[in-house]
């Protein structure tokens, strides 16, 4: 199996990318996909020489301003490995020509996401939008065009199975940042840790999200929560998150299922849009837990606290208290927990608590 070297360029103008619909070659790995312009190196060419030649041949344009943005390692099945030098260009001159590889079209940048493009291409479009200066991105696909693996600068990226509303998988696998950019439905696990008390009946353990989280940084949240990785199921994901975030090595039989719930929100974090749409399986964990015995995953959890269930519910229901106690807990889910514990009807009549 021989590897290939190529260039891929996205020419920009007036908030649009010049996209090529690859429809001509029958044995083209990009057949029927929309991509940028570019092609394979000729003998002795540098990346820039290949870039300028391929753009001229496919579009008629002579580039006058371009930037080297990244190296993409593209692996397709067992037979295709390609190292693509990724460029963007914002200056060109000359008259356009018809392309013998397919149809060229100027497309609004936001509309590119809705076209028939590789899932991995959405990863580097996201990185480009976020202003990353240079990156190395590895993308591995099976021969059904399903994304199997992605790594950014040598670090594996999280991949999710896209879900239908009934929880079944669509067959599409998406990178975490792309899923949250598009608002793709995906699976998560939420595990609530509780202990008996003498007031409402139970304390709940709340985690405070790290200040570096990609959404709701610094907010109080569920005891342990996380995504279901591609190819994984709910119970194993819940157990994994408990151990990773809190250092709790739980057994499957120690998790009690509370129910399923679809939830989500839209917001902006670090100047970028964030759309969350998730199918959450909710669990209850009632084994003894001492805060001082926990091992917190610092890039995920900054601290944990116990809070009485009734007091916590009062705070969740009163939006004005978010200023004093920032949180991202869904009231409907918290009531599902109260019903499971058999205390919701009791605490609904409890008055306000002093902060």
Short mmCIF file of C-alpha atoms in Angstrom, two decimals:
data_model
loop_
_atom_site.label_atom_id
_atom_site.label_comp_id
_atom_site.label_asym_id
_atom_site.label_seq_id
_atom_site.Cartn_x
_atom_site.Cartn_y
_atom_site.Cartn_z
CA UNK A 1 0.00 0.00 0.00
CA UNK A 2 1.60 3.25 -1.17
CA UNK A 3 0.82 6.56 0.47
CA UNK A 4 0.09 9.67 -1.58
CA UNK A 5 0.80 13.37 -1.14
CA UNK A 6 -1.74 16.00 -2.14
CA UNK A 7 -2.95 19.54 -1.57
CA UNK A 8 -6.47 20.69 -0.70
CA UNK A 9 -7.42 24.35 -0.90
CA UNK A 10 -10.53 26.28 0.13
CA UNK A 11 -10.63 29.58 -1.72
CA UNK A 12 -12.60 32.28 0.13
CA UNK A 13 -14.58 35.25 -1.19
CA UNK A 14 -17.38 37.31 0.40
CA UNK A 15 -18.02 34.76 3.15
CA UNK A 16 -18.10 31.86 0.71
CA UNK A 17 -15.89 28.88 -0.15
CA UNK A 18 -15.30 27.68 -3.68
CA UNK A 19 -16.51 24.06 -3.55
CA UNK A 20 -16.03 21.30 -6.09
CA UNK A 21 -18.69 18.61 -6.56
CA UNK A 22 -16.66 15.56 -7.56
CA UNK A 23 -18.90 13.73 -10.04
CA UNK A 24 -16.69 12.79 -13.00
CA UNK A 25 -14.27 10.00 -12.07
CA UNK A 26 -15.91 6.65 -11.33
CA UNK A 27 -13.11 5.33 -9.13
CA UNK A 28 -12.71 8.55 -7.18
CA UNK A 29 -12.67 8.07 -3.38
CA UNK A 30 -14.36 11.50 -3.27
CA UNK A 31 -17.10 10.50 -5.76
CA UNK A 32 -20.25 12.62 -5.26
CA UNK A 33 -18.67 14.51 -2.33
CA UNK A 34 -18.16 18.27 -2.18
CA UNK A 35 -14.56 19.23 -1.38
CA UNK A 36 -12.07 22.01 -2.07
CA UNK A 37 -9.78 22.13 -5.08
CA UNK A 38 -6.38 20.48 -5.29
CA UNK A 39 -4.68 17.26 -6.27
CA UNK A 40 -1.64 15.05 -6.03
CA UNK A 41 1.98 16.13 -6.08
CA UNK A 42 3.97 15.71 -9.25
CA UNK A 43 7.56 14.49 -9.00
CA UNK A 44 9.76 16.98 -7.15
CA UNK A 45 6.98 19.47 -6.33
CA UNK A 46 6.75 21.32 -3.05
CA UNK A 47 3.31 21.68 -1.41
CA UNK A 48 3.08 25.28 -2.60
CA UNK A 49 4.03 24.38 -6.19
CA UNK A 50 1.38 21.65 -6.20
CA UNK A 51 -1.16 24.05 -4.71
CA UNK A 52 -0.62 26.76 -7.32
CA UNK A 53 -0.61 24.32 -10.25
CA UNK A 54 -3.71 22.39 -9.16
CA UNK A 55 -5.74 25.54 -8.44
CA UNK A 56 -4.80 26.97 -11.83
CA UNK A 57 -5.69 23.73 -13.64
CA UNK A 58 -9.01 23.20 -11.89
CA UNK A 59 -10.32 26.79 -11.58
CA UNK A 60 -8.33 29.03 -13.95
CA UNK A 61 -7.34 31.22 -11.02
CA UNK A 62 -3.82 32.24 -10.04
CA UNK A 63 -3.53 32.48 -6.28
CA UNK A 64 -2.02 35.70 -4.91
CA UNK A 65 -2.62 35.13 -1.16
CA UNK A 66 -2.81 31.82 0.67
CA UNK A 67 -2.05 30.23 4.04
CA UNK A 68 -0.90 26.74 5.01
CA UNK A 69 -3.47 25.66 7.64
CA UNK A 70 -2.77 22.03 8.44
CA UNK A 71 -1.71 18.52 7.53
CA UNK A 72 -4.56 16.01 7.18
CA UNK A 73 -3.74 12.30 7.26
CA UNK A 74 -6.61 10.61 5.41
CA UNK A 75 -6.96 6.82 5.79
CA UNK A 76 -9.72 5.01 3.91
CA UNK A 77 -10.13 1.28 4.43
CA UNK A 78 -6.94 -0.76 4.01
CA UNK A 79 -5.79 0.60 0.67
CA UNK A 80 -5.82 4.41 0.81
CA UNK A 81 -3.48 6.60 2.85
CA UNK A 82 -3.11 10.21 1.79
CA UNK A 83 -1.26 13.13 3.38
CA UNK A 84 -3.07 16.32 2.42
CA UNK A 85 -1.57 19.77 2.86
CA UNK A 86 -4.58 21.94 3.71
CA UNK A 87 -4.68 25.57 2.58
CA UNK A 88 -7.06 28.49 2.57
CA UNK A 89 -6.68 31.31 0.04
CA UNK A 90 -8.19 34.77 0.05
CA UNK A 91 -6.51 36.32 -2.98
CA UNK A 92 -6.64 35.28 -6.63
CA UNK A 93 -6.78 36.69 -10.14
CA UNK A 94 -7.74 35.47 -13.57
CA UNK A 95 -10.89 34.19 -15.27
CA UNK A 96 -12.72 31.02 -14.11
CA UNK A 97 -12.79 27.92 -16.29
CA UNK A 98 -14.87 24.75 -16.27
CA UNK A 99 -13.35 21.99 -14.16
CA UNK A 100 -12.90 18.52 -15.63
CA UNK A 101 -13.21 16.98 -12.12
CA UNK A 102 -16.79 18.16 -11.53
CA UNK A 103 -18.83 21.32 -10.90
CA UNK A 104 -17.43 24.39 -9.11
CA UNK A 105 -19.76 26.52 -6.99
CA UNK A 106 -19.37 29.37 -4.51
CA UNK A 107 -21.14 28.33 -1.30
CA UNK A 108 -21.88 30.28 1.88
CA UNK A 109 -19.59 28.98 4.63
CA UNK A 110 -22.50 28.06 6.92
CA UNK A 111 -24.20 26.17 4.09
CA UNK A 112 -21.16 23.97 3.47
CA UNK A 113 -22.08 22.01 6.62
CA UNK A 114 -25.36 20.93 4.98
CA UNK A 115 -23.73 19.55 1.82
CA UNK A 116 -22.55 16.01 1.11
CA UNK A 117 -19.08 16.34 2.65
CA UNK A 118 -16.88 13.99 4.65
CA UNK A 119 -17.62 13.98 8.39
CA UNK A 120 -13.93 14.57 9.00
CA UNK A 121 -13.97 17.63 6.76
CA UNK A 122 -16.42 19.15 9.24
CA UNK A 123 -13.72 18.77 11.89
CA UNK A 124 -11.23 20.91 10.00
CA UNK A 125 -13.94 23.39 8.98
CA UNK A 126 -14.62 23.78 12.71
CA UNK A 127 -10.91 24.28 13.41
CA UNK A 128 -10.68 26.84 10.61
CA UNK A 129 -13.71 28.71 11.96
CA UNK A 130 -12.13 28.74 15.41
CA UNK A 131 -9.02 30.38 13.97
CA UNK A 132 -6.54 27.57 14.58
CA UNK A 133 -3.24 28.64 13.01
CA UNK A 134 -1.94 25.18 12.14
CA UNK A 135 -2.91 21.64 13.07
CA UNK A 136 -2.27 18.00 12.29
CA UNK A 137 -5.48 16.03 11.87
CA UNK A 138 -5.74 12.28 11.33
CA UNK A 139 -9.01 10.86 9.97
CA UNK A 140 -9.69 7.13 9.53
CA UNK A 141 -12.76 5.82 7.66
CA UNK A 142 -14.12 2.41 6.79
CA UNK A 143 -15.19 1.72 3.22
CA UNK A 144 -18.78 2.76 4.02
CA UNK A 145 -17.43 6.31 4.56
CA UNK A 146 -18.06 6.05 8.33
CA UNK A 147 -15.57 7.89 10.52
CA UNK A 148 -13.72 5.37 12.73
CA UNK A 149 -11.01 7.45 14.38
CA UNK A 150 -9.88 11.07 14.59
CA UNK A 151 -6.87 12.64 16.30
CA UNK A 152 -5.89 16.30 16.59
CA UNK A 153 -2.18 16.99 17.02
CA UNK A 154 -1.70 13.37 18.05
CA UNK A 155 -4.51 13.36 20.66
CA UNK A 156 -7.55 11.12 19.97
CA UNK A 157 -10.81 13.02 19.60
CA UNK A 158 -14.20 11.95 20.98
CA UNK A 159 -16.55 10.36 18.45
CA UNK A 160 -20.31 9.87 18.94
CA UNK A 161 -22.93 7.78 17.21
CA UNK A 162 -25.64 10.06 15.85
CA UNK A 163 -29.03 8.89 17.14
CA UNK A 164 -32.59 8.84 15.89
CA UNK A 165 -35.27 10.14 18.31
CA UNK A 166 -36.09 6.53 19.27
CA UNK A 167 -32.48 6.00 20.35
CA UNK A 168 -31.38 3.86 17.40
CA UNK A 169 -28.20 4.77 15.58
CA UNK A 170 -28.35 6.55 12.23
CA UNK A 171 -25.09 4.97 11.09
CA UNK A 172 -23.28 8.32 11.09
CA UNK A 173 -20.38 8.93 13.49
CA UNK A 174 -19.58 12.51 14.45
CA UNK A 175 -16.71 14.20 16.25
CA UNK A 176 -17.72 15.83 19.55
CA UNK A 177 -17.16 19.43 18.46
CA UNK A 178 -19.01 18.85 15.20
CA UNK A 179 -21.95 17.23 17.01
CA UNK A 180 -22.24 20.30 19.24
CA UNK A 181 -21.79 22.68 16.32
CA UNK A 182 -24.59 21.04 14.33
CA UNK A 183 -26.83 20.08 17.24
CA UNK A 184 -26.74 16.39 16.26
CA UNK A 185 -28.70 14.08 18.55
CA UNK A 186 -26.36 11.86 20.59
CA UNK A 187 -26.40 9.72 23.72
CA UNK A 188 -25.27 10.69 27.23
CA UNK A 189 -25.30 9.18 30.72
CA UNK A 190 -26.24 11.06 33.92
CA UNK A 191 -25.49 9.45 37.29
CA UNK A 192 -26.83 11.00 40.51
CA UNK A 193 -25.06 10.09 43.75
CA UNK A 194 -27.14 10.46 46.93
CA UNK A 195 -26.86 9.74 50.65
CA UNK A 196 -29.55 9.68 53.39
CA UNK A 197 -30.03 12.75 55.62
CA UNK A 198 -32.45 13.84 58.36
CA UNK A 199 -34.04 16.75 56.48
CA UNK A 200 -35.60 16.07 53.07
CA UNK A 201 -34.39 12.50 53.26
CA UNK A 202 -31.41 12.74 50.88
CA UNK A 203 -28.37 14.82 50.00
CA UNK A 204 -27.23 14.91 46.38
CA UNK A 205 -23.60 15.16 45.33
CA UNK A 206 -23.02 18.02 42.89
CA UNK A 207 -19.92 18.49 40.81
CA UNK A 208 -18.64 21.91 39.78
CA UNK A 209 -17.59 21.88 36.16
CA UNK A 210 -14.05 22.92 35.35
CA UNK A 211 -13.50 26.46 34.09
CA UNK A 212 -12.04 24.97 30.90
CA UNK A 213 -15.14 22.95 29.92
CA UNK A 214 -16.46 23.60 26.42
CA UNK A 215 -19.93 24.40 27.80
CA UNK A 216 -21.25 25.81 31.08
CA UNK A 217 -17.79 26.24 32.66
CA UNK A 218 -17.82 26.80 36.42
CA UNK A 219 -21.43 25.66 36.85
CA UNK A 220 -22.72 23.07 39.31
CA UNK A 221 -24.01 19.95 37.61
CA UNK A 222 -24.97 16.27 37.94
CA UNK A 223 -22.75 14.11 40.17
CA UNK A 224 -21.23 12.39 37.13
CA UNK A 225 -22.14 12.73 33.47
CA UNK A 226 -20.66 12.18 30.06
CA UNK A 227 -21.14 11.09 26.49
CA UNK A 228 -21.60 7.60 25.15
CA UNK A 229 -18.68 7.06 22.79
CA UNK A 230 -19.21 5.61 19.32
CA UNK A 231 -19.65 1.85 19.53
CA UNK A 232 -20.34 1.90 23.28
CA UNK A 233 -23.52 1.47 25.34
CA UNK A 234 -25.09 3.32 28.28
CA UNK A 235 -24.12 1.20 31.34
CA UNK A 236 -20.44 0.89 30.45
CA UNK A 237 -20.31 4.63 29.76
CA UNK A 238 -21.86 5.48 33.14
CA UNK A 239 -19.35 3.26 34.94
CA UNK A 240 -16.47 4.76 32.96
CA UNK A 241 -17.51 8.35 33.77
CA UNK A 242 -17.82 7.59 37.48
CA UNK A 243 -14.27 6.29 37.55
CA UNK A 244 -12.76 8.95 35.28
CA UNK A 245 -14.41 11.98 36.90
CA UNK A 246 -14.60 10.91 40.54
CA UNK A 247 -12.40 7.84 40.96
CA UNK A 248 -15.39 5.64 41.89
CA UNK A 249 -15.04 2.04 40.72
CA UNK A 250 -18.68 0.97 40.67
CA UNK A 251 -20.21 -2.36 39.69
CA UNK A 252 -23.02 -2.63 37.11
CA UNK A 253 -25.47 -3.88 39.75
CA UNK A 254 -24.91 -0.73 41.83
CA UNK A 255 -26.51 1.51 39.20
CA UNK A 256 -30.29 1.91 39.41
CA UNK A 257 -31.95 3.18 36.26
CA UNK A 258 -34.13 6.27 36.75
CA UNK A 259 -35.28 6.72 33.15
CA UNK A 260 -34.57 8.25 29.77
CA UNK A 261 -34.93 11.87 28.80
CA UNK A 262 -34.21 14.02 25.75
CA UNK A 263 -32.77 17.42 26.64
CA UNK A 264 -30.64 20.16 25.19
CA UNK A 265 -29.95 23.86 24.83
CA UNK A 266 -28.23 26.39 22.58
CA UNK A 267 -25.61 28.86 23.71
CA UNK A 268 -22.34 30.56 22.86
CA UNK A 269 -19.07 29.67 24.59
CA UNK A 270 -15.67 31.16 23.80
CA UNK A 271 -17.30 33.01 20.91
CA UNK A 272 -18.48 29.83 19.20
CA UNK A 273 -22.05 28.46 18.84
CA UNK A 274 -22.89 25.41 20.95
CA UNK A 275 -25.98 23.28 20.28
CA UNK A 276 -26.67 20.36 22.60
CA UNK A 277 -29.28 17.73 21.78
CA UNK A 278 -28.95 14.54 23.80
CA UNK A 279 -30.76 11.37 24.78
CA UNK A 280 -29.81 10.87 28.41
CA UNK A 281 -30.11 7.67 30.38
CA UNK A 282 -30.30 8.63 34.05
CA UNK A 283 -28.91 6.47 36.85
CA UNK A 284 -28.94 6.53 40.67
CA UNK A 285 -25.95 5.47 42.79
CA UNK A 286 -26.50 5.02 46.55
CA UNK A 287 -23.31 3.34 47.72
CA UNK A 288 -21.40 5.17 50.51
CA UNK A 289 -19.28 8.04 49.16
CA UNK A 290 -16.92 10.29 51.12
CA UNK A 291 -15.75 13.46 49.37
CA UNK A 292 -12.25 13.21 50.82
CA UNK A 293 -11.85 9.77 49.23
CA UNK A 294 -12.69 10.93 45.71
CA UNK A 295 -10.12 11.52 42.98
CA UNK A 296 -11.36 14.39 40.82
CA UNK A 297 -10.52 14.65 37.13
CA UNK A 298 -9.21 18.22 37.24
CA UNK A 299 -9.86 19.10 33.59
CA UNK A 300 -13.50 18.08 34.11
CA UNK A 301 -14.38 18.69 37.77
CA UNK A 302 -13.08 21.49 40.01
CA UNK A 303 -14.89 20.45 43.21
CA UNK A 304 -17.84 18.46 44.58
CA UNK A 305 -20.31 19.33 47.35
CA UNK A 306 -23.23 17.68 49.14
CA UNK A 307 -26.54 19.56 49.14
CA UNK A 308 -29.94 18.66 50.55
CA UNK A 309 -32.31 17.55 47.78
CA UNK A 310 -35.08 19.99 48.74
CA UNK A 311 -32.68 22.93 49.00
CA UNK A 312 -31.14 22.07 45.65
CA UNK A 313 -34.57 21.79 44.01
CA UNK A 314 -35.58 25.19 45.36
CA UNK A 315 -32.47 26.73 43.81
CA UNK A 316 -33.06 24.99 40.48
CA UNK A 317 -36.66 26.26 40.27
CA UNK A 318 -35.77 29.88 41.13
CA UNK A 319 -34.02 31.39 38.11
CA UNK A 320 -33.02 34.47 40.11
CA UNK A 321 -30.71 32.32 42.24
CA UNK A 322 -28.51 31.32 39.30
CA UNK A 323 -26.51 34.50 39.88
CA UNK A 324 -25.53 33.25 43.34
CA UNK A 325 -25.37 29.53 42.54
CA UNK A 326 -24.61 28.98 38.83
CA UNK A 327 -25.78 25.58 37.64
CA UNK A 328 -26.88 23.71 34.51
CA UNK A 329 -29.26 21.18 36.07
CA UNK A 330 -32.56 20.42 34.35
CA UNK A 331 -35.54 20.73 36.72
CA UNK A 332 -37.47 17.95 34.97
CA UNK A 333 -34.58 15.53 35.42
CA UNK A 334 -34.17 16.51 39.08
CA UNK A 335 -37.86 15.75 39.63
CA UNK A 336 -37.38 12.34 38.00
CA UNK A 337 -34.69 11.70 40.61
CA UNK A 338 -37.02 12.85 43.40
CA UNK A 339 -39.74 10.48 42.23
CA UNK A 340 -37.27 7.61 42.11
CA UNK A 341 -36.22 8.38 45.69
CA UNK A 342 -39.87 8.69 46.76
CA UNK A 343 -39.49 12.21 48.19
CA UNK A 344 -40.72 14.56 45.47
CA UNK A 345 -44.25 14.99 46.86
CA UNK A 346 -42.81 15.70 50.31
CA UNK A 347 -40.34 18.38 49.23
CA UNK A 348 -42.74 20.16 46.85
CA UNK A 349 -44.30 21.85 49.89
CA UNK A 350 -41.04 22.90 51.51
CA UNK A 351 -40.48 26.67 51.73
CA UNK A 352 -37.53 28.68 50.51
CA UNK A 353 -34.07 28.20 51.95
CA UNK A 354 -31.68 30.95 52.91
CA UNK A 355 -28.45 31.00 50.89
#
